[in-house]
Tab-separated table of C-alpha atoms and ligand atoms in Angstrom:
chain	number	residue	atom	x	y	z
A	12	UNK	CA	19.351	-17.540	-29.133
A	13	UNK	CA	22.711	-18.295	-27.310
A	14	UNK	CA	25.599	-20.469	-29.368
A	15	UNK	CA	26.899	-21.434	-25.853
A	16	UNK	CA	26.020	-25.325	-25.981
A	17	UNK	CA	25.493	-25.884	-22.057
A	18	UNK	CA	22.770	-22.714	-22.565
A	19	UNK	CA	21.363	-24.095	-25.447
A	20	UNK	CA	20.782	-27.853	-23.766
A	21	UNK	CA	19.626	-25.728	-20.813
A	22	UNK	CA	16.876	-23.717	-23.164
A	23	UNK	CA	16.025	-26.704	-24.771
A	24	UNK	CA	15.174	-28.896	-21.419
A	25	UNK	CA	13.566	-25.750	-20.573
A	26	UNK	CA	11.284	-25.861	-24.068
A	27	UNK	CA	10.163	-29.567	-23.172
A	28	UNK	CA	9.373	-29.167	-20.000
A	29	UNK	CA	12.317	-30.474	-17.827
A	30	UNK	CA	13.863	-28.545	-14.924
A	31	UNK	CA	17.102	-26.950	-15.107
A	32	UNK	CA	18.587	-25.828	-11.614
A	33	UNK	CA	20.692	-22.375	-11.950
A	34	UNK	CA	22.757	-20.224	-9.751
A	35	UNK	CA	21.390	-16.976	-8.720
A	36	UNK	CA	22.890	-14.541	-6.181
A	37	UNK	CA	20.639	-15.487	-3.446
A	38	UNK	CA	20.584	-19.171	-3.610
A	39	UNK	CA	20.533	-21.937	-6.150
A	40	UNK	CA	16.732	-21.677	-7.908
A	41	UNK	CA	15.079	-25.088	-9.257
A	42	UNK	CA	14.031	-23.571	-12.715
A	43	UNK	CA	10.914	-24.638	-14.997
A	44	UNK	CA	8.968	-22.782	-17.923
A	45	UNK	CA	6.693	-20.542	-15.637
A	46	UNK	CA	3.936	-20.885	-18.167
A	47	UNK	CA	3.802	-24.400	-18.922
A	48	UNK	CA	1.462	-26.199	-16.480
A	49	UNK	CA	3.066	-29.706	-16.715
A	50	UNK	CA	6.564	-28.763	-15.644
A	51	UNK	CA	4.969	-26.285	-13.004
A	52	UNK	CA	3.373	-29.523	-11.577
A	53	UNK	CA	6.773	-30.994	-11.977
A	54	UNK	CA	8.805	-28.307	-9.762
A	55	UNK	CA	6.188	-29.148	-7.180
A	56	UNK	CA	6.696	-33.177	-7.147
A	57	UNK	CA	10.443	-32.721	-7.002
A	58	UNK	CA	10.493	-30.477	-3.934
A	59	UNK	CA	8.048	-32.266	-2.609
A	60	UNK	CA	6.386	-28.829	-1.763
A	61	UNK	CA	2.209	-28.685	-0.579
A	62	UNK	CA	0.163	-26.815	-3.835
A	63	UNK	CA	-0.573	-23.912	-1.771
A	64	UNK	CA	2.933	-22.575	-1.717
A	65	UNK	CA	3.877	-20.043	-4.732
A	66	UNK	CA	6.927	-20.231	-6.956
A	67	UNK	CA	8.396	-16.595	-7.806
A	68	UNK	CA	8.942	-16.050	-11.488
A	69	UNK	CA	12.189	-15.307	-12.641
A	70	UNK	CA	12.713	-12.523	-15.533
A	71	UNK	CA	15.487	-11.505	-17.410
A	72	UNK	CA	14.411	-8.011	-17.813
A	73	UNK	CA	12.588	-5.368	-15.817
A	74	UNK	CA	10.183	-4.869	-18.553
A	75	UNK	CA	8.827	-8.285	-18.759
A	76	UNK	CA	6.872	-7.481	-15.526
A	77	UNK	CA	4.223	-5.642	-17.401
A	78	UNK	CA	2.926	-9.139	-19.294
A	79	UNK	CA	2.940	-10.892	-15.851
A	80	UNK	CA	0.753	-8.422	-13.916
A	81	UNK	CA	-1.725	-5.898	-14.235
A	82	UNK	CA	-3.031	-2.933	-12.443
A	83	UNK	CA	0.487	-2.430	-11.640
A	84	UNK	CA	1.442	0.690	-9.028
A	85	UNK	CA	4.221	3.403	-9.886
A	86	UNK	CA	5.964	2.078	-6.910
A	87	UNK	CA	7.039	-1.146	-8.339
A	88	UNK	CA	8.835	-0.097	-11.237
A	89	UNK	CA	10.958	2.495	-9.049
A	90	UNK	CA	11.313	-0.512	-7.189
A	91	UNK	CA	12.197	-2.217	-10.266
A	92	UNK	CA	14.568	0.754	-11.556
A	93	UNK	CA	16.748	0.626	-8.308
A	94	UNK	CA	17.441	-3.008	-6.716
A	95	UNK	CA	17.272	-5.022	-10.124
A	96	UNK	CA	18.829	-7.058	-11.370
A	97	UNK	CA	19.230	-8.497	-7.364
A	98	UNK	CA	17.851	-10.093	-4.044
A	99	UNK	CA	13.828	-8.468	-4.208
A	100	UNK	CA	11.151	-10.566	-4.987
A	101	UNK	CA	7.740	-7.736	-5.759
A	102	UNK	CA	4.541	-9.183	-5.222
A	103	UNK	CA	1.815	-7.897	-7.902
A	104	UNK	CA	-1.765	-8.825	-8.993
A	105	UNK	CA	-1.128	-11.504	-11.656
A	106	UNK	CA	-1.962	-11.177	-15.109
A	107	UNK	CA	-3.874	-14.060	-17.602
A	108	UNK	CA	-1.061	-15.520	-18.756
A	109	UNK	CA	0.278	-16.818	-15.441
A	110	UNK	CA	-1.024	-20.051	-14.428
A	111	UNK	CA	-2.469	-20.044	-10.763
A	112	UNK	CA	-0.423	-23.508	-10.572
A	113	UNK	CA	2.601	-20.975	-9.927
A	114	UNK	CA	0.794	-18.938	-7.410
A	115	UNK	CA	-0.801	-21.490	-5.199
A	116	UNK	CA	-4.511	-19.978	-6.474
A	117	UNK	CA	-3.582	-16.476	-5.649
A	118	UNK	CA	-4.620	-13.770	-8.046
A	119	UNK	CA	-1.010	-12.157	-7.259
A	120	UNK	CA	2.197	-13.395	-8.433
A	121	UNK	CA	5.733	-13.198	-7.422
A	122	UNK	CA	8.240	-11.037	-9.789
A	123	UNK	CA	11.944	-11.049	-9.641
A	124	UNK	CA	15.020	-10.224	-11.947
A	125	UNK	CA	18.193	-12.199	-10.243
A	126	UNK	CA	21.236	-10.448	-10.249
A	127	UNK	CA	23.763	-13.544	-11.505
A	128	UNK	CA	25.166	-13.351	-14.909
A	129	UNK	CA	24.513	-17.227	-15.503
A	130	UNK	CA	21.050	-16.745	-14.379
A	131	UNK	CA	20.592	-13.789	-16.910
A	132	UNK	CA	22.047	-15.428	-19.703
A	133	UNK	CA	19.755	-18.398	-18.975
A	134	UNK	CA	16.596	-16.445	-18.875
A	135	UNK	CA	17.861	-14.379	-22.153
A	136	UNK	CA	18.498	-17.641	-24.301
A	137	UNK	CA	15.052	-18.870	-22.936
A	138	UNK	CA	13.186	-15.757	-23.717
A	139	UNK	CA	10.307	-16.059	-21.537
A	140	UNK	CA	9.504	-16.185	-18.086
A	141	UNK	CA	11.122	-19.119	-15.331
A	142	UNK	CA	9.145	-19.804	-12.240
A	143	UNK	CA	11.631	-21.308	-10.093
A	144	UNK	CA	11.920	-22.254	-6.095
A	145	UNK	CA	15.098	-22.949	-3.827
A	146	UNK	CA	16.386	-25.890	-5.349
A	147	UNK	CA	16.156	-28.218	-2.162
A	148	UNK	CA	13.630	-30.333	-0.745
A	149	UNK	CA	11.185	-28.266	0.998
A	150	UNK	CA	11.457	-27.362	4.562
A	151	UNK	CA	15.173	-27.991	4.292
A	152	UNK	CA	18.688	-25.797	3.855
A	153	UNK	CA	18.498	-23.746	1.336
A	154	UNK	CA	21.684	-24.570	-1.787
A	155	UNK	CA	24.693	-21.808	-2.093
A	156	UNK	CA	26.644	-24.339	-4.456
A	157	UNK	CA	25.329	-27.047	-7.371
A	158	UNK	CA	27.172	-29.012	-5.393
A	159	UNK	CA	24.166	-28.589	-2.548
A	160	UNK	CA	21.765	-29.335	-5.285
A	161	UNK	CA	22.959	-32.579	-6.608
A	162	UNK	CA	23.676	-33.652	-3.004
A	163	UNK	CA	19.813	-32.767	-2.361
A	164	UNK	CA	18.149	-33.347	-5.619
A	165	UNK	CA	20.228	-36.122	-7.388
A	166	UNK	CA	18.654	-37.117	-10.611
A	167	UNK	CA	15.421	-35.300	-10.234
A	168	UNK	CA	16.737	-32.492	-12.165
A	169	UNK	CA	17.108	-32.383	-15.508
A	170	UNK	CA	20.894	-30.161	-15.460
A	171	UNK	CA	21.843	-28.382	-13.209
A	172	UNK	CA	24.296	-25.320	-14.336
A	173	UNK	CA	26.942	-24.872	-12.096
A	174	UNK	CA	27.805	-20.558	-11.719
A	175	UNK	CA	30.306	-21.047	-8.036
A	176	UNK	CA	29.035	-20.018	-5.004
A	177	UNK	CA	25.756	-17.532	-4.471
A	178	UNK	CA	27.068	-14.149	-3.453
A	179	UNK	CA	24.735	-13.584	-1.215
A	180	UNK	CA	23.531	-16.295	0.310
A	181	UNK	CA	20.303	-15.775	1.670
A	182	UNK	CA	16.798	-15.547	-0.035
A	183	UNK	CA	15.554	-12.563	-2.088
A	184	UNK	CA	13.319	-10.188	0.528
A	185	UNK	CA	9.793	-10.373	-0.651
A	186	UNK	CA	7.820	-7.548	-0.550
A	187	UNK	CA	3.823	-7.108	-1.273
A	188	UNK	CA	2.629	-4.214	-3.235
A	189	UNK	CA	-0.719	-5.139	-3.335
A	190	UNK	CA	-2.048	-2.839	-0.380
A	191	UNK	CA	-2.248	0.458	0.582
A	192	UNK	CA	1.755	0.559	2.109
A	193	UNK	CA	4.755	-1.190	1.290
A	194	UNK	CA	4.914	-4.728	3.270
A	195	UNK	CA	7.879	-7.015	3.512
A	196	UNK	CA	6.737	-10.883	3.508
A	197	UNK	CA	10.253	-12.194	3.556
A	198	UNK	CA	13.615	-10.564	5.066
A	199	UNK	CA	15.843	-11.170	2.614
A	200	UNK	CA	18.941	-9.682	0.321
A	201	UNK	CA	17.551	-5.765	0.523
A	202	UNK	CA	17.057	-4.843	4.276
A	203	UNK	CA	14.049	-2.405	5.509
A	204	UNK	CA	16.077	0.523	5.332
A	205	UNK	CA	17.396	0.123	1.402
A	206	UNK	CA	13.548	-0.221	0.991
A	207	UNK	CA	12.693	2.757	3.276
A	208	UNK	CA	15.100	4.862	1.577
A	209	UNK	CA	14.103	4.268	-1.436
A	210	UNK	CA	10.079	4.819	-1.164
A	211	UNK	CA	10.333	7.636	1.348
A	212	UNK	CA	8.191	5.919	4.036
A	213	UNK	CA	8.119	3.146	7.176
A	214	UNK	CA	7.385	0.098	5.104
A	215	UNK	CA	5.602	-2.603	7.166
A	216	UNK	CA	7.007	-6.237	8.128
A	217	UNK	CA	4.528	-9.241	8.633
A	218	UNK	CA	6.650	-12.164	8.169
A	219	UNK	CA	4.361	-14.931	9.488
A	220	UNK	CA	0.475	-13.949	8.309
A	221	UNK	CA	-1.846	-15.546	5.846
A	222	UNK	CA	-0.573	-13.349	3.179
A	223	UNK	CA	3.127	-14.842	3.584
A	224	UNK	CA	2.406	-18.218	1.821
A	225	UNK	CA	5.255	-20.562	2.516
A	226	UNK	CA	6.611	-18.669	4.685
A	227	UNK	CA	6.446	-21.254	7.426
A	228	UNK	CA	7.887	-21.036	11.314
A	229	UNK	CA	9.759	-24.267	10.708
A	230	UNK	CA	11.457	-23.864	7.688
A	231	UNK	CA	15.786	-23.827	6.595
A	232	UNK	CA	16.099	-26.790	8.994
A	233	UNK	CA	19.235	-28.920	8.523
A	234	UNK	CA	18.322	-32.847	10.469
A	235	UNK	CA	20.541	-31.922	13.664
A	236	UNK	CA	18.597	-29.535	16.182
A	237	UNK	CA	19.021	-26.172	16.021
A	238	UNK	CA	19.340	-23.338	19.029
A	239	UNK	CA	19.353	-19.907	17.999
A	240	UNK	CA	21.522	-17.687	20.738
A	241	UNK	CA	23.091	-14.118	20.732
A	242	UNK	CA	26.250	-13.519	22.062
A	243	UNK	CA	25.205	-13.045	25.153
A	244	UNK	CA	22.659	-15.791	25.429
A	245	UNK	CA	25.806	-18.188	24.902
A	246	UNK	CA	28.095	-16.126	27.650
A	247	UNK	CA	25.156	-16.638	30.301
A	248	UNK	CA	24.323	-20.533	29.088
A	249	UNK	CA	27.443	-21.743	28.203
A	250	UNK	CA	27.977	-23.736	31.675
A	251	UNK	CA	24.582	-25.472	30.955
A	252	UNK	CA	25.225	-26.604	27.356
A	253	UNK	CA	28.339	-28.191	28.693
A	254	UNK	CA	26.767	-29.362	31.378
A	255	UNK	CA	24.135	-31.223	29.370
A	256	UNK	CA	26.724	-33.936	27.451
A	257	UNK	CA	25.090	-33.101	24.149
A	258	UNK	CA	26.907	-33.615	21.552
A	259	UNK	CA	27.282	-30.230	20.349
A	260	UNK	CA	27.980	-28.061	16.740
A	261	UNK	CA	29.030	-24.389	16.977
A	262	UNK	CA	28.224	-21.939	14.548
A	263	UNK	CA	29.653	-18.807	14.946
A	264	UNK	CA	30.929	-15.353	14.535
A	265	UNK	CA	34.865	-15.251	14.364
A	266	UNK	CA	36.169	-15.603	18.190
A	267	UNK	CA	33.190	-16.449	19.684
A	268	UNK	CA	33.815	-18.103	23.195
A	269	UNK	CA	33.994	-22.249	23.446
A	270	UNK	CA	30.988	-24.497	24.881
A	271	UNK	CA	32.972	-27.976	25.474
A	272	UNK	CA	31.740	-28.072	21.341
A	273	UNK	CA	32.616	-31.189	19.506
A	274	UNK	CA	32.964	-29.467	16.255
A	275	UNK	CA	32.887	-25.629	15.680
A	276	UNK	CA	32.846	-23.402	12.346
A	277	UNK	CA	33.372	-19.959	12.623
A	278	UNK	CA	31.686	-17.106	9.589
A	279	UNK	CA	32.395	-13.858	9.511
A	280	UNK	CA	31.257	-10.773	11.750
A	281	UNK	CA	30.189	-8.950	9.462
A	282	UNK	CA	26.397	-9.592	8.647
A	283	UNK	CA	27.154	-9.945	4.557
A	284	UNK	CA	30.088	-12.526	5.248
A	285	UNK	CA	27.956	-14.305	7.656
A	286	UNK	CA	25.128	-14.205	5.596
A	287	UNK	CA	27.295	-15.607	2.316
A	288	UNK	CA	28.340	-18.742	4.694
A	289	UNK	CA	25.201	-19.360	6.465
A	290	UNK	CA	23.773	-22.442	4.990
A	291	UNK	CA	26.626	-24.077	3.261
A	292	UNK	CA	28.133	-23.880	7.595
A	293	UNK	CA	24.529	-25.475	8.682
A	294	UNK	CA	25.324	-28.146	6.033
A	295	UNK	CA	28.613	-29.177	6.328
A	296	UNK	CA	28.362	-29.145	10.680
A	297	UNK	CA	24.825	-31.126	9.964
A	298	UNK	CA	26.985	-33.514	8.065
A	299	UNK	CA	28.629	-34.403	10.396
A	300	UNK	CA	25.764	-35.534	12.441
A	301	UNK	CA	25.645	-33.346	16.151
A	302	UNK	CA	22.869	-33.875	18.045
A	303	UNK	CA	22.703	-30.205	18.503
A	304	UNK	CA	23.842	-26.911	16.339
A	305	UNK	CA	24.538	-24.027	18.228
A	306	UNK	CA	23.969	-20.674	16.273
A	307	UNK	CA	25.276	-17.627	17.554
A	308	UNK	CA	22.939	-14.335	15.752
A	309	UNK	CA	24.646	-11.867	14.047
A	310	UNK	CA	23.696	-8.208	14.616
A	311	UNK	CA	20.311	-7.824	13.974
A	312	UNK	CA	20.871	-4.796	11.084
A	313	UNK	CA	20.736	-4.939	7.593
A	314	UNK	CA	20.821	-8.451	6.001
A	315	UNK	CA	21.721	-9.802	9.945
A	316	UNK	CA	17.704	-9.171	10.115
A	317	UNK	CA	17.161	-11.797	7.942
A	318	UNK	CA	20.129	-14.295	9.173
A	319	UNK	CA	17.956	-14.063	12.180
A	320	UNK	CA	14.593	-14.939	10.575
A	321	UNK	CA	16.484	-17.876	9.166
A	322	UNK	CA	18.006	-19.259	11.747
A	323	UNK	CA	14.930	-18.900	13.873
A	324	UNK	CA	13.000	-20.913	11.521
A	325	UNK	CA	15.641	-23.554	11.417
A	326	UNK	CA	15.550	-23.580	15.255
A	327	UNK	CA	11.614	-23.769	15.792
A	328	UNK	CA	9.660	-27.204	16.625
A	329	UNK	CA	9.387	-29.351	13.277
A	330	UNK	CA	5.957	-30.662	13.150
A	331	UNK	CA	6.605	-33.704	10.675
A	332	UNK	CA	10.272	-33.754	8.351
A	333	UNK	CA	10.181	-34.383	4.583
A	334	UNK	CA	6.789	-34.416	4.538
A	335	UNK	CA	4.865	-32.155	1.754
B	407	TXA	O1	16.045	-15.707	-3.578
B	407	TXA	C1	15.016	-16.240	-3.952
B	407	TXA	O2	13.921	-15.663	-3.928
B	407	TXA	C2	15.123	-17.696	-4.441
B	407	TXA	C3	15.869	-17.680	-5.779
B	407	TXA	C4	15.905	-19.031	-6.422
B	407	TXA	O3	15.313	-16.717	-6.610
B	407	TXA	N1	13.829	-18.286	-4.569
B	407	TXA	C5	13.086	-18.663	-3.496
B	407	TXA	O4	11.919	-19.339	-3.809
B	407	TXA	O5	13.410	-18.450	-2.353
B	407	TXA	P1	11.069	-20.194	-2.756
B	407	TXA	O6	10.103	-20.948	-3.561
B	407	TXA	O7	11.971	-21.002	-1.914
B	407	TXA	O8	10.287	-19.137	-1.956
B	407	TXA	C6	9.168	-18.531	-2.554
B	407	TXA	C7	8.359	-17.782	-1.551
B	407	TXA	C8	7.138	-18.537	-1.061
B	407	TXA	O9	7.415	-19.417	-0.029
B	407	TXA	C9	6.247	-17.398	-0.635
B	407	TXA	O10	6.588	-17.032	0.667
B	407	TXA	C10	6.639	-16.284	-1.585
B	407	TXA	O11	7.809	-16.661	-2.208
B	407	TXA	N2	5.619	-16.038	-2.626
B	407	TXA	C11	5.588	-16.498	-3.897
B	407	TXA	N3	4.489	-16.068	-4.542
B	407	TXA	C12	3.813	-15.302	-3.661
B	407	TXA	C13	2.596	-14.565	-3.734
B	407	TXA	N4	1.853	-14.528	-4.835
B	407	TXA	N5	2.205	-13.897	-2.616
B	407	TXA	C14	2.953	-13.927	-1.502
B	407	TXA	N6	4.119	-14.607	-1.376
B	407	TXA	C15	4.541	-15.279	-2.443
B	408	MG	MG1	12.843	-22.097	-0.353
């Protein structure tokens, strides 16, 4: 037990069922006691997120993933040994004790020790396991800051602890060890190659099948429209976006050419910097209410991979907003 006081009103919210948001290195997580049912169903309300779509469980040590799963390969604890604490997310077959309220019905469940200090203080004063989501309304921008999550979730949340700004800035990558290879659900924090280099074979990407619950194509979407361009893309259609009197939001590398933009913020080159600026940039231009937002793609290596998947999901045709 912690003698911090914010921890211990944290752990005891936790204990009756409330939902604390916390900051992880990824992005701000909505945080409720993975094995009580009630507050599970709770998580779900406040998001406003369909049943089908499983929460990933949040541990504070490696170890605890042998309670939470069963039949579990070799694999995942060298997976274990090398990226955590941090950004991967290993999908197992679930044990008994986890309620398939976290896992959308599934008989596998989604395993991940976060790489914050706040985070792993939280989940050590708790003592058990925290399923937790982004802590936004689904579909919508992922949080970097608590700031992001009281803007988005208000008084829905119970406390939410405040630990600066997520170091990384995207989601954790996902990856399913449940088949015969290695399969990435979700680009995310570790790229393919840490992954590749690490289990000594091609690992396999299917970001949009059945077995990638949640994983929507419109997803990360701020309200303006999005258009997802490379650099060249915007050389070659930068007469036409001028051209069409939108009123237009540029978000872009540092010294990326002009479009006759209204307002303009510019992240870093490199594909970590841009990453770490990504949505709080999509939130801050959407703010300020364009009709479109102009994002220019990083490099598509490393974590650029999945500042690509992002921003393509932000840009594709929303079938229905807030809704689910
Ligand atoms: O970085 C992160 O992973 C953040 C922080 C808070 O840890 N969490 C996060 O959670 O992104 P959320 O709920 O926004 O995304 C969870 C995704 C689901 O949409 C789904 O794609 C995948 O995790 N997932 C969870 N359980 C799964 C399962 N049993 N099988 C396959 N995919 C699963
Ligand atoms: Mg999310």
């Amino acid at each position: 037990m912690t003698t911090d006081p914010v921890l211990q009103r944290a752990v005891g919210i936790l204990r009756a069922g409330g939902l604390v948001a916390f900051p992880t290195e990824t992005v701000y997580g909505l945080g409720a006691d993975a094995l009580n049912r009630s507050a599970v169903r709770r998580v779900f309300e406040v998001k406003r997120r369909p049943e089908g779509h499983p929460l990933i469980i949040h541990v504070g040590r490696s170890q605890e993933l042998a309670a939470l799963a069963r039949d579990l390969p070799s694999q995942a604890w060298e997976l274990a040994r090398r990226f955590w604490p941090g950004p991967l997310t290993l999908v197992v077959r679930k044990s008994g004790i986890v309620p398939l309220s976290v896992t959308g019905g599934r008989d596998t469940v989604a395993v991940r020790v976060p790489g914050h200090p706040l985070a792993l203080a939280l989940l050590h004063a708790f003592g058990g396991p925290i399923a937790a989501p982004s802590a936004n309304r689904f579909g919508q921008v992922s949080p970097t800051t608590a700031l992001h999550v009281s803007s988005d979730l208000g008084g829905d949340v119970d406390l939410i602890l405040d630990g600066g700004g997520s170091e990384i800035g995207v989601e954790s990558t996902i990856v399913d060890l449940t088949r015969d290879r290695l399969c990435v659900l979700r680009l995310g924090g570790i790229s393919v190659e840490d992954l590749e280099a690490v289990v000594q074979a091609q690992v396999a990407v299917e970001l949009h099948g059945s077995s990638a619950p949640g994983q929507l194509p419109s997803h990360y979407a701020p309200r303006a429209k999005v258009l997802a361009v490379t650099a060249s893309e915007l050389a070659q259609g930068a007469e036409a976006l001028r051209a069409s009197g939108a009123r237009l939001a540029l978000l872009a590398p540092a010294g990326s050419d002009q479009i006759g933009e209204h307002d303009r913020i510019e992240v870093p080159k490199e594909p970590e910097g841009y990453a770490r600026s990504l949505y709080a940039a999509l939130r801050t231009l959407d703010s300020r209410s364009p009709e479109v937002i102009v994002v220019v793609l990083p490099e598509e290596r490393g974590i650029g991979r999945a500042i690509g998947d992002r921003v393509r999901r932000a840009a594709a045709p929303r079938p229905k907003r807030n809704e689910g």
